[in-house]
PDB file of C-alpha atoms in Angstrom:
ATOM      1  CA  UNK A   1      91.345 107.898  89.790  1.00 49.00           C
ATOM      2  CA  UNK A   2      89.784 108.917  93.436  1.00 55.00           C
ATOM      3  CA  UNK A   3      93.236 109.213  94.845  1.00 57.00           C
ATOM      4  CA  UNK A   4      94.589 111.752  91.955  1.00 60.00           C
ATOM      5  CA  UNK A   5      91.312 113.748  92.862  1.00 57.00           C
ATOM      6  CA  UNK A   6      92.506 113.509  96.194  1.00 59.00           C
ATOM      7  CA  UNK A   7      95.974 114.258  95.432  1.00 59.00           C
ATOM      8  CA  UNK A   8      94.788 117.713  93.387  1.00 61.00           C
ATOM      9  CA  UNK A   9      92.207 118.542  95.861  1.00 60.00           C
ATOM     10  CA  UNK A  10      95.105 118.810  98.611  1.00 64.00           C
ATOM     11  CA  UNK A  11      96.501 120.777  96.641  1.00 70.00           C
ATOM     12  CA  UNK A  12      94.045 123.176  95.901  1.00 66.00           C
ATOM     13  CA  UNK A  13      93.106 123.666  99.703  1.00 72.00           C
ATOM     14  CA  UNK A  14      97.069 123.896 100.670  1.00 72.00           C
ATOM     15  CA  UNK A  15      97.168 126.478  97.961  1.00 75.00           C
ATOM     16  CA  UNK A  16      94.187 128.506  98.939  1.00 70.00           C
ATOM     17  CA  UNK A  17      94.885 128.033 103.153  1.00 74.00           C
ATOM     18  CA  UNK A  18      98.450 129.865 101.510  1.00 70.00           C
ATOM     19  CA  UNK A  19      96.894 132.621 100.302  1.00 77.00           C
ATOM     20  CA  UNK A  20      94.216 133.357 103.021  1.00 73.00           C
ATOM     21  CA  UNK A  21      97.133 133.219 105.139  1.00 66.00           C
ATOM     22  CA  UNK A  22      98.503 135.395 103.219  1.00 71.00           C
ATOM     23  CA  UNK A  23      96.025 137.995 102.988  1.00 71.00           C
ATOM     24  CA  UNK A  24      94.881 137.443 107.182  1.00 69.00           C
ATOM     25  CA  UNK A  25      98.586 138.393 107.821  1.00 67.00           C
ATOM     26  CA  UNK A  26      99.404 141.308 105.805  1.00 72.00           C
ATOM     27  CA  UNK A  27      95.563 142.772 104.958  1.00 70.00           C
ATOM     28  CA  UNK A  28      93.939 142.512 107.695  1.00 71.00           C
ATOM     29  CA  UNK A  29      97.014 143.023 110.247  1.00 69.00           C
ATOM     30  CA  UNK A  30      96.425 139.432 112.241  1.00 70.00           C
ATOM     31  CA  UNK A  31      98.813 138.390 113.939  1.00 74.00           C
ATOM     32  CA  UNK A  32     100.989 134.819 112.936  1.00 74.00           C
ATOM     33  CA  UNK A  33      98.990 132.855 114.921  1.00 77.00           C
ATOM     34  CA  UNK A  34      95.922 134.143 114.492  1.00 74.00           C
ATOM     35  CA  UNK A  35      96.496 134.207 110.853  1.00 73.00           C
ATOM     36  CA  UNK A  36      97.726 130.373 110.522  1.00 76.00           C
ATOM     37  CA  UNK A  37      95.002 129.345 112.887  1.00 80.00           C
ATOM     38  CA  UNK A  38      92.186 130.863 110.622  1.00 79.00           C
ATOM     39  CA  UNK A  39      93.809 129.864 107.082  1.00 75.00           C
ATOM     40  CA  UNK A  40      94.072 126.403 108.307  1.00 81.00           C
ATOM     41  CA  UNK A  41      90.432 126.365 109.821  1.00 81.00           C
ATOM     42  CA  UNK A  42      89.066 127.613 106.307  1.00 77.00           C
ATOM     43  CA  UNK A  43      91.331 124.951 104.457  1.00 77.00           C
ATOM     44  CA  UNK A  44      90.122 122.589 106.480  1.00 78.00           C
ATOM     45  CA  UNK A  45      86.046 123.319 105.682  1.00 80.00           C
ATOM     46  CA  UNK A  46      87.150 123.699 102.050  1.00 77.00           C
ATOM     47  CA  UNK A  47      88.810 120.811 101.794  1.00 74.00           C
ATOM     48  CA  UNK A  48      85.800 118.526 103.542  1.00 78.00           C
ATOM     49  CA  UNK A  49      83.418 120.141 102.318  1.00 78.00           C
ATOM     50  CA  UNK A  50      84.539 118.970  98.130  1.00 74.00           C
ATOM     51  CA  UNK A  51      85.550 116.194  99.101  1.00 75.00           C
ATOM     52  CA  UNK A  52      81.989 115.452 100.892  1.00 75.00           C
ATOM     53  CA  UNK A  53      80.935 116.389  98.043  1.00 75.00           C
ATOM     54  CA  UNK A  54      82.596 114.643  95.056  1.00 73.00           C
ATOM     55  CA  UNK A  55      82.067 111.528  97.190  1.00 71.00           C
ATOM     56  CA  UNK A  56      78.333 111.801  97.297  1.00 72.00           C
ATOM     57  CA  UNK A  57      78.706 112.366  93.617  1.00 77.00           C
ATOM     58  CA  UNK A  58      80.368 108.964  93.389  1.00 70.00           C
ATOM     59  CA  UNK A  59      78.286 106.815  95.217  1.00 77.00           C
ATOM     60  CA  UNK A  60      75.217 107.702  93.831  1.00 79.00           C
ATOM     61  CA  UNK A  61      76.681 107.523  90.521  1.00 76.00           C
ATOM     62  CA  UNK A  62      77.683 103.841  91.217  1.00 72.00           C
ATOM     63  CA  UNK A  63      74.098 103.428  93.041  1.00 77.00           C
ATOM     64  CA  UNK A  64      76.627 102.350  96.096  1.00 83.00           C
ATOM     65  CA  UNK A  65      75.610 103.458 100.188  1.00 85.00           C
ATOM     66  CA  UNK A  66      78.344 104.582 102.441  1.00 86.00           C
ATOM     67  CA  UNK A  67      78.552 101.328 104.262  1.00 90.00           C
ATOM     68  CA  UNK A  68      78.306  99.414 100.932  1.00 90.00           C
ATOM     69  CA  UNK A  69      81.358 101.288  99.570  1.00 89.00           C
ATOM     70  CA  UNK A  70      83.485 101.055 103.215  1.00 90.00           C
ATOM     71  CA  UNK A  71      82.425  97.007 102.705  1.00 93.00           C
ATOM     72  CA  UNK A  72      83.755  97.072  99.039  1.00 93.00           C
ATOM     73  CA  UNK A  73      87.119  99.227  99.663  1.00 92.00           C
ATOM     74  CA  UNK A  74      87.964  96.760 102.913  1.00 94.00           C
ATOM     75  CA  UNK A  75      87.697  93.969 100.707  1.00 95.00           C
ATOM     76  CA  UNK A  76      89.904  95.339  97.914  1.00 94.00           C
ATOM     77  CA  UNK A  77      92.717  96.201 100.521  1.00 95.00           C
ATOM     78  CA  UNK A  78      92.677  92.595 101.440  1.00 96.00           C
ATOM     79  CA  UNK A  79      93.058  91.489  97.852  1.00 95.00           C
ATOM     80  CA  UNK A  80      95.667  94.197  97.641  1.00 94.00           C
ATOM     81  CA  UNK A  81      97.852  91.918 100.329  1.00 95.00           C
ATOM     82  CA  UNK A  82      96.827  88.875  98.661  1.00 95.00           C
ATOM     83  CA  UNK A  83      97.903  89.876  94.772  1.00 94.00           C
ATOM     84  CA  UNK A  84     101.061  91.224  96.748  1.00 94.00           C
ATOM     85  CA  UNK A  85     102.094  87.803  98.248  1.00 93.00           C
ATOM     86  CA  UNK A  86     101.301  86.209  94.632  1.00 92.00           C
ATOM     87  CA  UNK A  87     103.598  88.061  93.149  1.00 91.00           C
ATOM     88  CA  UNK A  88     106.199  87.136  95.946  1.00 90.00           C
ATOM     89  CA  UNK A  89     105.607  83.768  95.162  1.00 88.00           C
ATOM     90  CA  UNK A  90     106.113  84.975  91.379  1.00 84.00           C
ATOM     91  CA  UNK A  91     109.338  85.924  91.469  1.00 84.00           C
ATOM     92  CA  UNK A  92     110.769  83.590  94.018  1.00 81.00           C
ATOM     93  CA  UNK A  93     110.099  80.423  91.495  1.00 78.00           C
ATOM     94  CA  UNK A  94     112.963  79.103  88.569  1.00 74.00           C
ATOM     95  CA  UNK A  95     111.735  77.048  86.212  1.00 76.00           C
ATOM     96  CA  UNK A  96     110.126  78.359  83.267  1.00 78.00           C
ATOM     97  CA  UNK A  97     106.909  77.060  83.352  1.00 76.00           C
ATOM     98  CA  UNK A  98     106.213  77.583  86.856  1.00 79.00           C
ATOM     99  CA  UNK A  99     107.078  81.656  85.982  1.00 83.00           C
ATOM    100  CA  UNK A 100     104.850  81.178  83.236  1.00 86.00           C
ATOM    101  CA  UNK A 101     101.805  79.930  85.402  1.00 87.00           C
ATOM    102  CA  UNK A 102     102.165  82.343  87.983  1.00 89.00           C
ATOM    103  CA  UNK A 103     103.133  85.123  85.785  1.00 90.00           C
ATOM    104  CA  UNK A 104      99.200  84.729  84.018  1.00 92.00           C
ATOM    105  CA  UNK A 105      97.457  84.363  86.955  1.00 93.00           C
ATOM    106  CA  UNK A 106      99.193  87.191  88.860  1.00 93.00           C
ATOM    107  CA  UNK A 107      98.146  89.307  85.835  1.00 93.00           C
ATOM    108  CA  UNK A 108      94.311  87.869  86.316  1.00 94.00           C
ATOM    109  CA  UNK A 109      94.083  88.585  89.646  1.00 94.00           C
ATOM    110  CA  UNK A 110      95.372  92.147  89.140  1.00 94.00           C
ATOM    111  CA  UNK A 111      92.790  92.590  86.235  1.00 93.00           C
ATOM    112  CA  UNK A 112      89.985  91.426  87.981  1.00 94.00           C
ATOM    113  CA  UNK A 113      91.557  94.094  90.872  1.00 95.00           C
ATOM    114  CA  UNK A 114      91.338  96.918  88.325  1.00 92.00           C
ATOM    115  CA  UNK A 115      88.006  96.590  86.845  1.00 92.00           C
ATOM    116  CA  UNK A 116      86.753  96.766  90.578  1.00 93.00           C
ATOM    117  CA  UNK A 117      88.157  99.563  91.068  1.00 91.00           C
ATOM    118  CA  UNK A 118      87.473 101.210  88.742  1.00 88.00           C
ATOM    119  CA  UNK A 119      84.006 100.311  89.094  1.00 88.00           C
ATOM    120  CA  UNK A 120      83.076  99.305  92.804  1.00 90.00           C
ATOM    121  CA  UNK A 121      79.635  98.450  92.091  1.00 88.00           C
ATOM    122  CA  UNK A 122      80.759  95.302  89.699  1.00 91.00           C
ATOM    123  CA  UNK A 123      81.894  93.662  93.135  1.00 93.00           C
ATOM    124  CA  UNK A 124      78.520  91.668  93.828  1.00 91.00           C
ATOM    125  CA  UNK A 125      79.116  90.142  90.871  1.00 91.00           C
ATOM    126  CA  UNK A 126      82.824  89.128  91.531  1.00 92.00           C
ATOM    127  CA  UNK A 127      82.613  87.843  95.184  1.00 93.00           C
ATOM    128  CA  UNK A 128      83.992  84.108  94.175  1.00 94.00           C
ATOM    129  CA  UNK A 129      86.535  85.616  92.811  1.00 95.00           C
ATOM    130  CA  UNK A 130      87.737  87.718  96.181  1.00 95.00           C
ATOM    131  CA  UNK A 131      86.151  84.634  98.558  1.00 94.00           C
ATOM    132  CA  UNK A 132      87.582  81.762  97.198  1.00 94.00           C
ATOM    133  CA  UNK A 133      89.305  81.854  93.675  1.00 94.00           C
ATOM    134  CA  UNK A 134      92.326  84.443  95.061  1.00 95.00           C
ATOM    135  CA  UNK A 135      93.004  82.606  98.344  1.00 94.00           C
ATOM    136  CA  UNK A 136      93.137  79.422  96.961  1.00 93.00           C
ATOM    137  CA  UNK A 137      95.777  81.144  94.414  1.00 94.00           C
ATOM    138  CA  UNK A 138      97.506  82.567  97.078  1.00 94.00           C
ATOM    139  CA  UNK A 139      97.883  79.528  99.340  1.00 92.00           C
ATOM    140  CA  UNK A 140      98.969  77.175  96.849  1.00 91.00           C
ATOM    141  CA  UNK A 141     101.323  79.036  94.261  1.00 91.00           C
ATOM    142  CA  UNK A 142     103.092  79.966  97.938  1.00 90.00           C
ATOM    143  CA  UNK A 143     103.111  76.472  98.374  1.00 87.00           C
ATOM    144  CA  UNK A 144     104.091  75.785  95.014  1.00 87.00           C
ATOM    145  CA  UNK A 145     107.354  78.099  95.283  1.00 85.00           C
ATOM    146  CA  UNK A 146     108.304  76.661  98.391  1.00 84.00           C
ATOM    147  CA  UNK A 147     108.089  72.737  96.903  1.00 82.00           C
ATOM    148  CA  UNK A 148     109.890  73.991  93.483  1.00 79.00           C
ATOM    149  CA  UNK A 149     112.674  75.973  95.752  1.00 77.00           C
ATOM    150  CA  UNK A 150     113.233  72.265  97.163  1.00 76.00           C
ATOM    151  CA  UNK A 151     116.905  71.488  96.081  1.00 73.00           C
ATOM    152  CA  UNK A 152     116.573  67.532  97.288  1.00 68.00           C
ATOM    153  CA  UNK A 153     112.902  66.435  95.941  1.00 71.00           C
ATOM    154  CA  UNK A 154     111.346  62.780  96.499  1.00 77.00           C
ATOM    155  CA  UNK A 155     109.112  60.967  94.335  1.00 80.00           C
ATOM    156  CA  UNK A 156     106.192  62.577  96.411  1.00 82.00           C
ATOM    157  CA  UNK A 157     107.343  66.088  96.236  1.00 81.00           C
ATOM    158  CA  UNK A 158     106.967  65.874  92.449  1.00 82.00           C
ATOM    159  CA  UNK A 159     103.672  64.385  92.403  1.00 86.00           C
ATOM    160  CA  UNK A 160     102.684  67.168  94.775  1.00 84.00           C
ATOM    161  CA  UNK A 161     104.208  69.930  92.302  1.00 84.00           C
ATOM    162  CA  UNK A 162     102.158  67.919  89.338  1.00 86.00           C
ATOM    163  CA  UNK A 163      99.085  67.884  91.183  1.00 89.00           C
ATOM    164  CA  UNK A 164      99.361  71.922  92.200  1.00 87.00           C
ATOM    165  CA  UNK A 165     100.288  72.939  88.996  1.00 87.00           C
ATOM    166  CA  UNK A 166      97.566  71.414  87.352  1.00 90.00           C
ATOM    167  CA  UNK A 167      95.334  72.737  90.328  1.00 91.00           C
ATOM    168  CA  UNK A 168      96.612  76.038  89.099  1.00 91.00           C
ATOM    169  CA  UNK A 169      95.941  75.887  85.505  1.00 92.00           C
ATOM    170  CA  UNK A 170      91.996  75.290  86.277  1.00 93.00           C
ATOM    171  CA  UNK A 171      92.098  78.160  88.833  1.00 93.00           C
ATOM    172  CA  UNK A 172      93.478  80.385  86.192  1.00 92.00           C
ATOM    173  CA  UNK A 173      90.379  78.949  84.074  1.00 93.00           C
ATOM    174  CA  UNK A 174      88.252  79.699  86.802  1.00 93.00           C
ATOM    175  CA  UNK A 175      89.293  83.433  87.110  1.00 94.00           C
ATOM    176  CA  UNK A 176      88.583  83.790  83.523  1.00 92.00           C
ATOM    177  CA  UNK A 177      85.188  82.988  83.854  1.00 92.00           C
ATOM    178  CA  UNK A 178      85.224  84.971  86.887  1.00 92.00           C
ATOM    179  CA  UNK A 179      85.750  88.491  84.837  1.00 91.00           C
ATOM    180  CA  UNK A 180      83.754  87.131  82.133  1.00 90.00           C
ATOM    181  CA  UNK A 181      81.157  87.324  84.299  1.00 89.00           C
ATOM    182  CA  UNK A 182      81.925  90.431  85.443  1.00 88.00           C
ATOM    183  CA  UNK A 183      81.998  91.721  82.477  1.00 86.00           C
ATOM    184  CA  UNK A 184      79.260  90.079  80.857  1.00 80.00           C
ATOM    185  CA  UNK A 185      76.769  92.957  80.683  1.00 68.00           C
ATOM    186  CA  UNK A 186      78.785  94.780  78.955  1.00 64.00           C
ATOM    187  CA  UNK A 187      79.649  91.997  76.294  1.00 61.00           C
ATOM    188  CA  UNK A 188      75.860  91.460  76.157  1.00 51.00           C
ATOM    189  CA  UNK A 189      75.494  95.474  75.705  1.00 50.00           C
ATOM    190  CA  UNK A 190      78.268  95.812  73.034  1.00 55.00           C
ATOM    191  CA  UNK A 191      77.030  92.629  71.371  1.00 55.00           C
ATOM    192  CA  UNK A 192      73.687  94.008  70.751  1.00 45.00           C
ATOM    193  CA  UNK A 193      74.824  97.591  69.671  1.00 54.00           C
ATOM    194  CA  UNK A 194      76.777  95.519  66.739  1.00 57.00           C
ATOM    195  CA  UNK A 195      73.822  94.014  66.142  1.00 52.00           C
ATOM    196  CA  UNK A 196      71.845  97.282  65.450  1.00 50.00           C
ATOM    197  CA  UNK A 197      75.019  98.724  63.643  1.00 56.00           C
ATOM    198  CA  UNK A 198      74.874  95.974  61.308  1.00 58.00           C
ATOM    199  CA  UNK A 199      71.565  95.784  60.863  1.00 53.00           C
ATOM    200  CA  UNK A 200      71.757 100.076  60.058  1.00 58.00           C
ATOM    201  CA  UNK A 201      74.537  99.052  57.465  1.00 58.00           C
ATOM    202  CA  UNK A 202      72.549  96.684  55.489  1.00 63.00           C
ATOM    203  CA  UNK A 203      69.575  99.110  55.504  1.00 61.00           C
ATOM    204  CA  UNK A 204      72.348 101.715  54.104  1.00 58.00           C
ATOM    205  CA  UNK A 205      73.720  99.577  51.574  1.00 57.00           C
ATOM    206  CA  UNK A 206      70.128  99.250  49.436  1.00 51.00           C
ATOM    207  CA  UNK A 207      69.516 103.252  50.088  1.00 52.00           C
ATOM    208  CA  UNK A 208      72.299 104.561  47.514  1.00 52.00           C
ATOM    209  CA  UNK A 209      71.435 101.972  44.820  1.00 47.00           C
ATOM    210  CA  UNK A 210      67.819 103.044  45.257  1.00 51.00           C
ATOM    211  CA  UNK A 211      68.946 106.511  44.925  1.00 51.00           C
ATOM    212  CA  UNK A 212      71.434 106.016  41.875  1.00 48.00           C
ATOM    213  CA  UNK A 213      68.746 104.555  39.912  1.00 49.00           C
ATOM    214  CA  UNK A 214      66.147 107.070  40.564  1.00 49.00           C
ATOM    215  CA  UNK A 215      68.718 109.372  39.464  1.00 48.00           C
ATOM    216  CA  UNK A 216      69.327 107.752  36.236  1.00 48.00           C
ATOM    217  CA  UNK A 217      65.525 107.596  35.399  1.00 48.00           C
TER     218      UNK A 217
END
């Protein structure tokens, strides 16, 4: 979402340093230079200055400091790399149920991605996840492809695939609980707004049979 912002807010300020241009060259009788040199300057502040500002908007609207958020984003450009090199692994395996394995937990790892995004200041709460759940993904469905891509495999080499793959499968568990946890405040939140919705609905359901017989007396 911050980088379409970005993407309209260039151009805005390309649009506008245009038109200033514009107006510096032919209204005011500046010459090219001068004129691009000014436009440019004024983009420039323009540009800055929104963008200083829709970013203070943001981090105090995610309660998040300027470091806090520079911590956050570094983090999420490593993961970037990381879900990247899953999903080399991903493709590079045959067999069906290794594609199926990998296939789940590259789309895991890319939701947990997107809810942090989204929403930077859920990242304290999904730092096993990044620190240990994703590069122990990483490392052994790499290793995983590269055993499976085997043509010649010994009686080790499959024991080694059994014991990764089932390695695997309680990672994939493991990120589960990971944005489960992440996400558990809202669950608890949503949870208790049922709770007064159906407690407003029962209330409901005596009013009109209250009212119908009042009616009828």
């Amino acid at each position: 979402m911050r980088s379409i912002y970005s993407f309209f807010l260039g151009m805005f300020t390309a649009g506008e340093t245009f038109i200033i241009w514009l107006i510096l060259l032919l209204g005011f009788d500046l010459n090219f230079l001068n004129s691009s040199l000014l436009a440019i300057a004024i983009g420039g502040i323009t540009f800055f200055t929104i963008k200083t500002v829709i970013n203070y908007k943001f981090l105090k609207k995610n309660k998040l400091t300027r470091k806090e958020y520079a911590y956050i984003q570094r983090n999420l450009q490593d993961a970037k790399k990381k879900i990247s090199r899953l999903q080399k692994a991903f493709f590079s395996v045959r067999t069906m149920g290794a594609f199926k394995q990998l296939y789940e937990l590259t789309k895991l790892s890319k939701r947990m991605f997107g809810i942090i995004n989204k929403d930077p200041r859920r990242f304290y709460r999904a730092e096993r996840f990044f620190f240990y759940h994703l590069d122990s993904v990483v490392e052994l469905s790499e290793r995983y492809a590269m055993l499976a891509a085997q043509p010649v495999k010994n009686e080790k080499m499959y024991i080694s695939l059994k014991e990764t793959q089932s390695t695997l499968e309680d990672l994939s568990e493991s990120i589960k609980k990971d944005i489960y946890h992440v996400l558990s405040a809202d669950i608890d939140d949503l949870n208790f707004e049922l709770d007064v919705a159906k407690h407003s609905l029962k209330k409901l359901d005596y009013k009109p049979l209250d009212d119908e017989r009042s009616t009828k007396e």
